Amino acid sequence: MRFPRSAFSSTLFTALIVGSFVGVVITALVVTNYLPASPQSTTLSFQELALYSGPASVHSYTVTCSGDSLFTLYAQNPTPNPISILSVTISGNGVVNATAYVAVSNNSCLTLSEAGVSVPAGSDYQLIGYVSAPLAPAAAYKCVVLFSNGQVLNQSLIAEFTASS
């Protein structure tokens, strides 16, 4: 028995197309199932950064921070690891390389590195830092923040008025 040539060719052609489609779908499922998900961001994002004018605070192991000049930072960390805030440097309007201190529970006013300040993994963090120099209201300052992931935040800010200014 002989099959008509055209019927055999169209059946083979259809089988080839369907087989190719099934192969592509199976390959796509295997690849998406075994390849790692897209990498998470390795950088912090920032929602708020501000300076407040007032008198300076003093570095101390026995006295809590008390100055009104403040540096605030609100950061979000999408990474699976905490990211340390290594330093804050503030300059401008007669201020040279001022830093930010944090008040810790034992009534101390320590540098960020001494206090071990970090933005928790997968979380938000608000830093309220007491500045080591007096800040004038409505004056412009350059703020540089260094992080343990290599990120550098470099911003120009104007010191906002506080109640004591």
PDB file of C-alpha atoms in Angstrom, residues 30-103:
ATOM      1  CA  VAL A  30      13.781  24.030  33.002  1.00  0.00           C
ATOM      2  CA  VAL A  31      15.779  27.245  32.550  1.00  0.00           C
ATOM      3  CA  THR A  32      13.407  29.397  34.640  1.00  0.00           C
ATOM      4  CA  ASN A  33      13.204  26.757  37.356  1.00  0.00           C
ATOM      5  CA  TYR A  34      16.957  26.242  37.805  1.00  0.00           C
ATOM      6  CA  LEU A  35      18.449  29.646  37.071  1.00  0.00           C
ATOM      7  CA  PRO A  36      18.840  31.970  40.060  1.00  0.00           C
ATOM      8  CA  ALA A  37      16.382  34.813  40.466  1.00  0.00           C
ATOM      9  CA  SER A  38      17.447  38.266  39.421  1.00  0.00           C
ATOM     10  CA  PRO A  39      19.987  39.673  41.865  1.00  0.00           C
ATOM     11  CA  GLN A  40      18.804  41.950  44.653  1.00  0.00           C
ATOM     12  CA  SER A  41      19.919  45.523  44.800  1.00  0.00           C
ATOM     13  CA  THR A  42      23.172  45.986  46.704  1.00  0.00           C
ATOM     14  CA  THR A  43      22.643  49.652  47.496  1.00  0.00           C
ATOM     15  CA  LEU A  44      20.695  51.627  50.029  1.00  0.00           C
ATOM     16  CA  SER A  45      17.955  54.016  49.022  1.00  0.00           C
ATOM     17  CA  PHE A  46      17.291  57.242  50.882  1.00  0.00           C
ATOM     18  CA  GLN A  47      14.011  58.923  51.727  1.00  0.00           C
ATOM     19  CA  GLU A  48      15.134  61.772  53.964  1.00  0.00           C
ATOM     20  CA  LEU A  49      18.333  63.680  54.621  1.00  0.00           C
ATOM     21  CA  ALA A  50      18.353  66.860  56.709  1.00  0.00           C
ATOM     22  CA  LEU A  51      20.478  69.176  58.861  1.00  0.00           C
ATOM     23  CA  TYR A  52      19.189  71.220  61.779  1.00  0.00           C
ATOM     24  CA  SER A  53      20.954  74.298  63.120  1.00  0.00           C
ATOM     25  CA  GLY A  54      22.079  74.831  66.691  1.00  0.00           C
ATOM     26  CA  PRO A  55      24.976  74.365  69.093  1.00  0.00           C
ATOM     27  CA  ALA A  56      27.388  71.436  68.825  1.00  0.00           C
ATOM     28  CA  SER A  57      27.410  68.206  70.786  1.00  0.00           C
ATOM     29  CA  VAL A  58      30.529  66.829  72.480  1.00  0.00           C
ATOM     30  CA  HIS A  59      32.067  63.371  72.075  1.00  0.00           C
ATOM     31  CA  SER A  60      31.852  61.630  75.452  1.00  0.00           C
ATOM     32  CA  TYR A  61      31.799  58.189  77.032  1.00  0.00           C
ATOM     33  CA  THR A  62      30.043  59.516  80.149  1.00  0.00           C
ATOM     34  CA  VAL A  63      27.705  62.282  78.945  1.00  0.00           C
ATOM     35  CA  THR A  64      24.838  61.887  76.499  1.00  0.00           C
ATOM     36  CA  CYS A  65      24.588  63.993  73.334  1.00  0.00           C
ATOM     37  CA  SER A  66      22.997  67.358  74.029  1.00  0.00           C
ATOM     38  CA  GLY A  67      23.562  69.738  71.101  1.00  0.00           C
ATOM     39  CA  ASP A  68      20.777  70.949  68.856  1.00  0.00           C
ATOM     40  CA  SER A  69      22.695  70.736  65.584  1.00  0.00           C
ATOM     41  CA  LEU A  70      21.454  67.489  64.096  1.00  0.00           C
ATOM     42  CA  PHE A  71      21.974  65.334  61.007  1.00  0.00           C
ATOM     43  CA  THR A  72      19.112  62.996  60.095  1.00  0.00           C
ATOM     44  CA  LEU A  73      19.084  60.227  57.526  1.00  0.00           C
ATOM     45  CA  TYR A  74      16.333  57.757  56.648  1.00  0.00           C
ATOM     46  CA  ALA A  75      17.607  54.773  54.650  1.00  0.00           C
ATOM     47  CA  GLN A  76      16.126  51.562  53.255  1.00  0.00           C
ATOM     48  CA  ASN A  77      18.267  48.437  52.903  1.00  0.00           C
ATOM     49  CA  PRO A  78      16.914  45.911  50.359  1.00  0.00           C
ATOM     50  CA  THR A  79      19.949  43.623  50.750  1.00  0.00           C
ATOM     51  CA  PRO A  80      20.113  40.437  52.865  1.00  0.00           C
ATOM     52  CA  ASN A  81      23.003  41.907  54.904  1.00  0.00           C
ATOM     53  CA  PRO A  82      23.243  44.826  57.326  1.00  0.00           C
ATOM     54  CA  ILE A  83      25.172  47.815  55.978  1.00  0.00           C
ATOM     55  CA  SER A  84      27.201  49.870  58.455  1.00  0.00           C
ATOM     56  CA  ILE A  85      27.238  53.643  58.391  1.00  0.00           C
ATOM     57  CA  LEU A  86      30.965  54.283  58.702  1.00  0.00           C
ATOM     58  CA  SER A  87      31.099  58.061  58.914  1.00  0.00           C
ATOM     59  CA  VAL A  88      29.367  61.367  58.321  1.00  0.00           C
ATOM     60  CA  THR A  89      31.476  64.407  57.417  1.00  0.00           C
ATOM     61  CA  ILE A  90      29.971  67.886  57.334  1.00  0.00           C
ATOM     62  CA  SER A  91      31.769  70.944  55.922  1.00  0.00           C
ATOM     63  CA  GLY A  92      30.889  74.482  54.878  1.00  0.00           C
ATOM     64  CA  ASN A  93      30.090  77.914  56.330  1.00  0.00           C
ATOM     65  CA  GLY A  94      33.143  77.857  58.620  1.00  0.00           C
ATOM     66  CA  VAL A  95      32.732  74.189  59.575  1.00  0.00           C
ATOM     67  CA  VAL A  96      35.543  71.832  58.512  1.00  0.00           C
ATOM     68  CA  ASN A  97      35.146  68.053  58.763  1.00  0.00           C
ATOM     69  CA  ALA A  98      32.557  67.948  61.526  1.00  0.00           C
ATOM     70  CA  THR A  99      31.187  64.497  62.284  1.00  0.00           C
ATOM     71  CA  ALA A 100      27.958  63.022  63.613  1.00  0.00           C
ATOM     72  CA  TYR A 101      27.654  61.347  67.008  1.00  0.00           C
ATOM     73  CA  VAL A 102      24.900  59.065  68.262  1.00  0.00           C
ATOM     74  CA  ALA A 103      23.459  58.861  71.744  1.00  0.00           C
TER      75      ALA A 103
END
